[in-house]
Coordinates of C-alpha atoms in Angstrom, one line a residue:
M356 CA -11.1 40.9 -40.5
N357 CA -7.6 40.0 -41.5
A358 CA -6.9 38.6 -45.0
Q359 CA -5.7 35.0 -45.1
T360 CA -2.3 34.8 -46.7
P361 CA -2.9 32.9 -50.0
Q362 CA -0.8 29.8 -50.7
P363 CA 2.2 30.8 -52.9
N364 CA 1.3 28.1 -55.5
V365 CA -2.2 29.5 -56.2
L366 CA -2.4 32.8 -58.1
A367 CA -5.2 35.0 -56.9
P368 CA -7.7 36.5 -59.4
P369 CA -6.7 40.1 -59.5
A370 CA -9.2 42.7 -58.3
C371 CA -11.0 44.6 -61.2
K372 CA -9.7 48.1 -61.8
T373 CA -12.4 49.1 -64.3
L374 CA -16.0 48.2 -65.0
A375 CA -14.8 46.7 -68.3
E376 CA -12.6 44.3 -66.4
V377 CA -15.7 42.9 -64.5
G378 CA -16.6 41.4 -67.9
L379 CA -20.4 41.9 -67.6
S380 CA -22.7 44.3 -69.6
L381 CA -23.3 47.7 -67.9
V382 CA -27.1 46.9 -68.0
M383 CA -26.6 43.6 -66.1
M384 CA -24.3 45.2 -63.5
R385 CA -26.7 48.2 -63.1
D386 CA -29.7 45.9 -62.7
I387 CA -28.0 43.7 -60.1
L388 CA -27.1 46.9 -58.2
L389 CA -30.7 48.1 -58.3
K390 CA -32.1 44.6 -57.3
T391 CA -29.6 44.5 -54.4
I392 CA -30.7 47.9 -53.1
F393 CA -34.3 46.9 -53.5
R394 CA -33.9 43.6 -51.6
T395 CA -31.5 44.7 -48.9
N396 CA -32.3 48.4 -48.3
L397 CA -28.5 49.2 -48.2
D398 CA -27.8 52.8 -49.1
L399 CA -24.1 53.4 -48.6
T400 CA -21.5 52.9 -51.3
S401 CA -19.2 50.9 -49.0
A402 CA -22.0 48.5 -47.9
L403 CA -23.2 48.1 -51.5
A404 CA -19.6 47.4 -52.6
R405 CA -19.4 44.6 -50.1
A406 CA -22.8 43.2 -51.2
V407 CA -22.0 43.2 -54.9
C408 CA -18.4 42.2 -54.3
L409 CA -16.8 45.0 -56.3
P410 CA -14.3 47.7 -55.3
V411 CA -15.8 50.8 -53.8
Q412 CA -14.6 52.9 -56.7
L413 CA -16.4 50.7 -59.3
T414 CA -19.5 50.5 -57.2
Q415 CA -19.6 54.3 -57.1
E416 CA -19.3 54.4 -60.9
L417 CA -22.4 52.1 -61.1
I418 CA -24.2 54.3 -58.7
D419 CA -23.3 57.4 -60.7
L420 CA -24.6 55.7 -63.9
A421 CA -27.9 54.8 -62.2
R422 CA -28.2 58.4 -61.0
S423 CA -27.6 59.8 -64.5
Q424 CA -30.5 57.6 -65.6
R425 CA -32.6 58.9 -62.7
L426 CA -32.9 55.4 -61.2
L427 CA -31.1 56.4 -58.0
E428 CA -31.0 59.6 -56.0
A429 CA -28.9 60.9 -53.1
T430 CA -30.8 61.1 -49.9
G431 CA -29.1 64.4 -49.1
T432 CA -28.1 63.3 -45.6
L433 CA -24.8 62.1 -44.2
H434 CA -24.9 59.2 -41.8
A435 CA -23.5 59.8 -38.4
T436 CA -21.6 56.5 -38.5
S437 CA -20.5 56.7 -42.1
G438 CA -17.9 59.4 -42.1
T439 CA -18.4 61.4 -45.3
E440 CA -20.5 58.8 -47.1
M441 CA -23.7 60.0 -48.8
G442 CA -26.8 57.7 -48.8
Y443 CA -28.7 56.7 -51.9
Q444 CA -32.1 55.4 -52.6
L445 CA -34.2 54.2 -55.5
T446 CA -36.4 56.6 -57.3
E447 CA -39.9 55.6 -58.4
A448 CA -38.4 54.8 -61.9
G449 CA -35.6 52.9 -60.1
K450 CA -38.1 50.8 -58.1
A451 CA -40.0 50.0 -61.3
R452 CA -36.7 49.0 -63.1
A453 CA -35.7 46.8 -60.1
L454 CA -39.1 45.0 -60.1
D455 CA -38.8 44.5 -63.8
A456 CA -35.3 43.1 -63.5
L457 CA -36.4 40.8 -60.6
S458 CA -39.2 39.4 -62.7
Q459 CA -36.5 38.3 -65.2
S460 CA -34.1 37.0 -62.5
E461 CA -34.3 37.1 -58.7
Y462 CA -30.5 37.1 -58.5
Y463 CA -28.9 39.9 -56.6
G464 CA -25.8 40.5 -54.6
A465 CA -22.3 39.4 -55.8
M466 CA -21.6 40.2 -59.4
P467 CA -21.1 36.9 -61.2
V468 CA -17.8 36.0 -62.9
P469 CA -17.9 35.5 -66.7
L470 CA -17.3 31.8 -67.5
A471 CA -14.4 32.7 -69.7
D472 CA -12.7 34.5 -66.9
Y473 CA -13.3 31.6 -64.5
Q474 CA -11.7 29.2 -66.9
V475 CA -8.5 31.2 -66.7
Q476 CA -8.6 31.1 -62.9
V477 CA -9.2 27.3 -63.0
K478 CA -5.9 26.9 -64.8
R479 CA -4.1 29.0 -62.2
Q480 CA -5.2 26.7 -59.4
S481 CA -5.7 23.4 -61.2
V482 CA -5.8 20.2 -59.1
R483 CA -3.2 18.9 -61.6
N484 CA -0.7 21.4 -60.4
I485 CA -0.6 19.8 -56.9
R486 CA 2.6 18.0 -56.0
L487 CA 2.2 15.9 -52.9
T488 CA 5.2 14.3 -51.2
R489 CA 5.2 11.0 -49.3
E490 CA 5.6 13.0 -46.1
Q491 CA 2.5 15.0 -46.8
L492 CA 0.5 11.8 -47.4
I493 CA 1.9 10.2 -44.2
G494 CA 1.0 13.3 -42.3
A495 CA -2.6 13.2 -43.5
M496 CA -3.0 9.4 -43.0
G497 CA -0.7 8.7 -40.1
H498 CA -3.6 7.7 -38.0
L499 CA -4.4 4.8 -40.4
I500 CA -2.6 1.4 -40.4
L501 CA -2.0 0.9 -44.1
P502 CA -0.2 -1.7 -46.2
P503 CA 3.4 -0.4 -46.9
D504 CA 3.0 -0.2 -50.7
L505 CA -0.3 1.7 -50.6
L506 CA 1.1 5.2 -50.3
G507 CA 3.5 4.5 -53.1
N508 CA 0.5 3.7 -55.4
L509 CA -1.7 6.5 -54.1
G510 CA 0.9 9.3 -54.4
P511 CA 1.4 9.2 -58.2
A512 CA -2.4 8.8 -58.7
I513 CA -3.1 12.0 -56.7
T514 CA -0.3 14.0 -58.2
S515 CA -1.5 13.2 -61.8
G516 CA -4.9 14.7 -61.0
R517 CA -6.4 11.7 -62.9
S518 CA -9.3 9.4 -61.9
I519 CA -8.8 6.8 -59.3
L520 CA -10.8 3.6 -58.6
M521 CA -10.3 2.1 -55.2
Y522 CA -11.8 -1.4 -54.8
G523 CA -11.8 -4.2 -52.4
P524 CA -13.8 -5.8 -49.6
P525 CA -16.1 -3.6 -47.5
G526 CA -15.0 -2.1 -44.2
N527 CA -11.3 -1.6 -45.1
G528 CA -11.0 2.1 -45.0
K529 CA -11.6 3.2 -48.6
S530 CA -13.7 6.1 -47.4
S531 CA -11.0 7.0 -44.7
I532 CA -8.3 6.9 -47.4
S533 CA -10.4 9.2 -49.6
N534 CA -10.7 11.7 -46.8
G535 CA -7.0 11.4 -46.1
I536 CA -6.3 12.4 -49.7
R537 CA -8.4 15.5 -49.2
D538 CA -6.6 16.4 -46.0
A539 CA -3.2 15.9 -47.7
M540 CA -3.9 18.6 -50.3
G541 CA -4.0 21.2 -47.6
D542 CA -4.0 24.4 -49.7
R543 CA -6.7 26.8 -50.7
I544 CA -8.2 28.0 -54.0
Y545 CA -10.6 30.7 -55.1
V546 CA -14.3 29.7 -55.7
P547 CA -16.6 32.0 -57.6
R548 CA -19.8 33.0 -55.8
A549 CA -21.6 32.8 -59.2
L550 CA -20.8 32.5 -62.9
E551 CA -22.4 34.2 -65.9
Y552 CA -22.9 32.6 -69.2
A553 CA -25.1 34.0 -72.0
G554 CA -26.7 36.4 -69.5
Q555 CA -27.7 33.5 -67.2
V556 CA -26.4 33.3 -63.6
I557 CA -25.1 30.0 -62.2
T558 CA -24.5 30.0 -58.4
V559 CA -21.4 28.0 -57.5
Y560 CA -20.2 28.8 -53.9
D561 CA -22.0 26.5 -51.5
P562 CA -21.2 26.7 -47.7
I563 CA -22.1 23.0 -47.4
V564 CA -19.3 22.1 -49.9
H565 CA -16.9 25.0 -49.6
S566 CA -15.1 25.8 -46.4
A567 CA -14.3 29.6 -46.6
A568 CA -11.2 31.2 -45.0
E569 CA -11.5 34.7 -43.6
E570 CA -11.9 37.3 -46.3
A571 CA -10.3 40.7 -46.5
V572 CA -12.8 43.5 -46.8
D573 CA -12.1 47.0 -48.2
D574 CA -12.5 49.6 -45.6
P575 CA -13.6 52.8 -47.5
N576 CA -12.4 55.0 -44.6
S577 CA -9.0 53.4 -44.3
L578 CA -6.0 55.4 -45.3
R579 CA -4.0 52.3 -46.2
R580 CA -5.4 49.8 -48.7
T581 CA -4.1 46.3 -49.2
S582 CA -2.0 46.2 -52.3
N583 CA -2.5 42.6 -53.2
R584 CA -6.3 42.5 -53.1
F585 CA -8.0 39.7 -55.0
D586 CA -11.3 39.8 -56.8
N587 CA -14.0 39.7 -54.1
R588 CA -16.4 37.9 -56.4
Y589 CA -14.4 34.8 -55.4
V590 CA -14.3 33.2 -51.9
Y591 CA -11.0 32.0 -50.7
C592 CA -11.6 28.3 -49.7
D593 CA -10.0 25.0 -48.8
R594 CA -9.9 22.8 -51.8
P595 CA -13.5 21.5 -52.0
T596 CA -14.5 17.9 -51.4
V597 CA -17.9 16.5 -52.7
I598 CA -18.8 13.1 -51.3
T599 CA -21.7 11.2 -52.8
G600 CA -22.9 7.6 -52.2
G601 CA -25.8 5.5 -53.1
E602 CA -28.0 8.6 -53.6
L603 CA -26.0 9.8 -56.7
S604 CA -28.1 10.0 -59.8
L605 CA -27.3 11.3 -63.3
D606 CA -29.6 14.4 -62.9
M607 CA -27.4 15.5 -60.0
L608 CA -24.6 16.1 -62.6
D609 CA -26.7 18.6 -64.6
L610 CA -27.5 22.2 -63.9
T611 CA -30.4 22.7 -61.5
Y612 CA -32.8 25.4 -62.7
N613 CA -34.9 27.3 -60.1
P614 CA -38.0 28.4 -62.0
T615 CA -39.0 30.8 -59.2
A616 CA -35.6 32.6 -58.9
R617 CA -34.9 32.0 -62.7
T618 CA -31.3 31.1 -61.8
Y619 CA -29.2 28.0 -62.1
Q620 CA -27.3 26.1 -59.4
A621 CA -24.0 24.4 -60.4
P622 CA -24.0 20.6 -60.4
L623 CA -21.8 18.7 -57.9
Q624 CA -18.8 18.2 -60.2
L625 CA -18.6 21.9 -61.0
K626 CA -18.8 22.8 -57.3
S627 CA -15.9 20.3 -56.7
T628 CA -13.6 22.1 -59.3
G629 CA -10.1 22.3 -58.0
G630 CA -10.8 19.6 -55.4
I631 CA -12.0 16.1 -55.1
F632 CA -15.2 14.4 -56.2
I633 CA -15.7 11.1 -54.2
V634 CA -18.2 8.6 -55.6
D635 CA -18.5 6.3 -52.6
D636 CA -20.2 2.8 -52.7
L637 CA -20.2 2.7 -56.5
G638 CA -22.6 0.0 -57.5
R639 CA -25.2 0.9 -54.9
Q640 CA -26.8 3.7 -57.0
A641 CA -30.1 3.4 -58.8
E642 CA -28.1 4.0 -62.1
P643 CA -25.9 1.2 -63.2
P644 CA -22.1 1.9 -62.7
Q645 CA -21.5 1.6 -66.4
K646 CA -24.0 4.3 -67.1
L647 CA -22.5 6.7 -64.5
I648 CA -19.0 6.1 -66.0
N649 CA -20.3 6.8 -69.5
R650 CA -21.5 10.2 -68.3
W651 CA -17.9 10.9 -67.1
I652 CA -16.0 9.7 -70.2
V653 CA -15.7 13.1 -72.0
P654 CA -14.9 15.1 -68.8
L655 CA -12.3 12.5 -67.6
E656 CA -10.5 12.5 -71.0
E657 CA -10.8 16.1 -72.1
A658 CA -10.9 18.0 -68.8
K659 CA -14.1 19.7 -69.7
D660 CA -17.8 19.0 -69.1
I661 CA -20.9 19.8 -71.2
L662 CA -23.9 21.4 -69.5
A663 CA -27.2 22.6 -70.9
L664 CA -29.4 25.6 -70.2
Q665 CA -33.2 25.4 -70.1
S666 CA -33.3 26.7 -73.7
G667 CA -31.3 23.6 -74.7
E668 CA -28.2 25.6 -75.5
K669 CA -25.1 23.5 -74.5
F670 CA -21.8 25.0 -73.4
T671 CA -18.5 23.7 -71.9
V672 CA -17.2 24.2 -68.4
P673 CA -13.9 23.2 -66.9
F674 CA -13.7 19.7 -65.4
D675 CA -10.8 20.0 -63.0
T676 CA -11.4 17.6 -60.2
L677 CA -9.8 14.5 -58.8
V678 CA -12.5 11.8 -59.2
I679 CA -12.2 9.0 -56.8
F680 CA -14.5 6.0 -57.3
S681 CA -14.8 3.6 -54.4
T682 CA -16.5 0.2 -54.7
N683 CA -16.8 -3.1 -52.8
F684 CA -17.3 -4.9 -56.2
H685 CA -14.5 -6.2 -58.4
P686 CA -14.1 -3.8 -61.3
N687 CA -14.7 -6.5 -63.9
E688 CA -18.2 -7.2 -62.4
I689 CA -19.5 -3.6 -62.9
F690 CA -17.5 -2.2 -65.9
D691 CA -16.6 -3.2 -69.4
G692 CA -13.1 -2.9 -70.7
A693 CA -13.7 0.5 -72.4
A694 CA -14.9 2.0 -69.1
L695 CA -12.0 0.6 -67.2
R696 CA -9.6 2.2 -69.7
R697 CA -11.0 5.6 -68.9
I698 CA -10.2 5.2 -65.2
F699 CA -6.5 6.0 -65.0
F700 CA -5.5 4.3 -61.7
K701 CA -7.0 1.2 -60.1
I702 CA -5.9 0.5 -56.6
K703 CA -7.0 -2.5 -54.6
I704 CA -7.6 -1.9 -50.9
D705 CA -7.3 -5.2 -49.1
G706 CA -8.0 -6.1 -45.5
P707 CA -5.1 -6.1 -43.1
N708 CA -2.9 -9.1 -42.4
Q709 CA -3.0 -10.5 -38.9
E710 CA -0.1 -8.3 -37.7
N711 CA -1.8 -5.1 -38.8
F712 CA -5.1 -6.2 -37.5
L713 CA -3.7 -6.6 -34.0
K714 CA -2.0 -3.2 -34.3
I715 CA -5.4 -1.6 -35.2
F716 CA -7.1 -3.5 -32.4
A717 CA -4.6 -2.3 -29.9
M718 CA -4.8 1.3 -31.2
V719 CA -8.7 1.3 -31.0
A720 CA -8.6 -0.3 -27.5
R721 CA -6.2 2.4 -26.3
A722 CA -8.4 5.2 -27.8
K723 CA -11.5 3.7 -26.2
K724 CA -9.8 3.1 -22.8
M725 CA -10.4 -0.7 -23.1
P726 CA -7.7 -2.8 -21.4
L727 CA -6.2 -5.5 -23.6
D728 CA -6.4 -9.1 -22.4
E729 CA -4.1 -11.7 -23.9
R730 CA -6.4 -14.7 -23.2
T731 CA -9.2 -12.9 -25.0
L732 CA -7.0 -12.0 -28.0
V733 CA -5.8 -15.7 -28.3
H734 CA -9.5 -16.8 -28.2
L735 CA -10.3 -14.3 -31.0
M736 CA -7.4 -15.4 -33.2
K737 CA -7.5 -19.1 -32.6
V738 CA -11.3 -19.8 -32.2
K739 CA -13.3 -17.0 -33.9
F740 CA -11.3 -16.1 -37.0
P741 CA -10.8 -19.6 -38.3
T742 CA -14.6 -19.8 -38.7
I743 CA -14.3 -17.1 -41.4
Q744 CA -11.1 -18.4 -43.0
N745 CA -9.0 -15.8 -41.1
V746 CA -10.2 -12.9 -43.3
Y747 CA -9.5 -9.7 -41.4
A748 CA -11.2 -6.3 -42.0
N749 CA -10.3 -2.8 -40.7
Y750 CA -13.7 -2.1 -39.3
M751 CA -13.7 -5.2 -37.0
P752 CA -11.6 -3.9 -34.1
R753 CA -13.8 -0.8 -33.6
F754 CA -17.0 -2.9 -34.0
L755 CA -15.9 -5.6 -31.5
I756 CA -14.6 -3.2 -28.9
E757 CA -17.6 -0.9 -29.0
Q758 CA -19.9 -4.0 -28.6
M759 CA -17.9 -5.0 -25.5
I760 CA -18.1 -1.4 -24.1
A761 CA -21.9 -1.4 -24.6
V762 CA -22.3 -4.6 -22.5
C763 CA -19.9 -3.3 -19.8
E764 CA -21.8 0.0 -19.5
F765 CA -25.2 -1.7 -19.4
E766 CA -24.0 -4.2 -16.7
N767 CA -22.3 -1.3 -14.9
I768 CA -19.0 -3.0 -14.7
P769 CA -15.5 -1.7 -15.5
Y770 CA -14.4 -1.9 -19.2
Q771 CA -13.0 -5.4 -19.7
M772 CA -12.2 -7.8 -22.4
T773 CA -13.2 -11.5 -22.0
P774 CA -13.7 -14.5 -24.3
D775 CA -17.4 -14.4 -23.4
L776 CA -17.7 -10.7 -24.3
I777 CA -15.9 -11.3 -27.6
D778 CA -18.3 -14.2 -28.4
R779 CA -21.3 -11.8 -27.8
A780 CA -19.7 -9.1 -30.0
W781 CA -18.9 -11.6 -32.7
G782 CA -22.5 -12.8 -32.8
N783 CA -23.6 -9.2 -33.6
M784 CA -20.9 -8.9 -36.4
F785 CA -22.3 -11.8 -38.4
V786 CA -25.8 -13.2 -38.8
R787 CA -25.9 -17.0 -38.7
E788 CA -27.6 -18.8 -41.5
E789 CA -30.7 -20.4 -40.0
S790 CA -34.3 -21.0 -41.0
I791 CA -37.0 -18.7 -39.8
A792 CA -40.3 -20.2 -38.8
H793 CA -43.3 -18.7 -40.6

């Protein structure tokens, strides 16, 4: 595969040239190699190098170390497809050592990155280094009809890398705007497959959260090597976006320990490092919003988070993520003054005015191939909206048009817009107050 060209503003983690630069103990690296051989049956240095994500030369040094300890032995045969590569296999002592190591931790594969080394990389690719222009924001949100001053408020908030609270009535595109911010970032960063702290392994890279670019792989038989290789223990990814809603709970912000594998999984905010953490629908979680914000106070102010191992030992990790809170409640209803001070930017997302509502309606109709009808639009504006004090919301055009389309398709008639169809669609948008007989 071809290597993706890294963005010029993100410095790649350099490939390790010595085992000392890997930053792990020789015993830990050797045991991960043995466990990887035991679990995968790989036997060539090049294949093992890809599995443990180290350069071929360093992988060979680990193999030689294990051979000197009589844990590995050469198979004595050259593979027909492997050029001049020799195969290796576990000795009986090597199998015993691999099983013992697996009983302590099931982790095998990519060598983890020491937490201290990762902290250096986080600074290289910090979300606070991003400088977005108005043109970039417009490019990412050009499909949205937004109030003219909104981008002017969003731009400085994003560029600061500080927390943002978007609030306002439901159905006005807060989630779409959050996604637009993510799209505007556009560049890529390096995400560690796993971290190491105090001998414990914390897995970070998550294919659900992280969208990987193609990776360059060392070809051991190639005469030419790439000179600007980066550390393969990282995955080159789009800046991550973690989106949570009403399901968010405080325990999702802690390390998850797997007692079977005896490894940890990074919490959501650590997976979102270098990207965006969106807390959608704030106020709908089981935990009170005030309690959730209290959990974030130290990370938001000090750019670091505190996590704890099963042993109770606490340690700090980088907190380098743009946190976007989105709520349908007024901030004063769900936060006290101290909590509000911790959220750097508060941006109200109101519904559209009548002019923008009609623009959105026409845009959705065009996309859905629904012909516009002036008589129906006059009916909507003059008869229906006055019943709700002419309060417009961004979700309404799509809702009304999709309702009319559903009726047309059921009746097997061409798509059309009529006052009667608008009345039927309107009836599904609001539930009338009426008594229910028991």
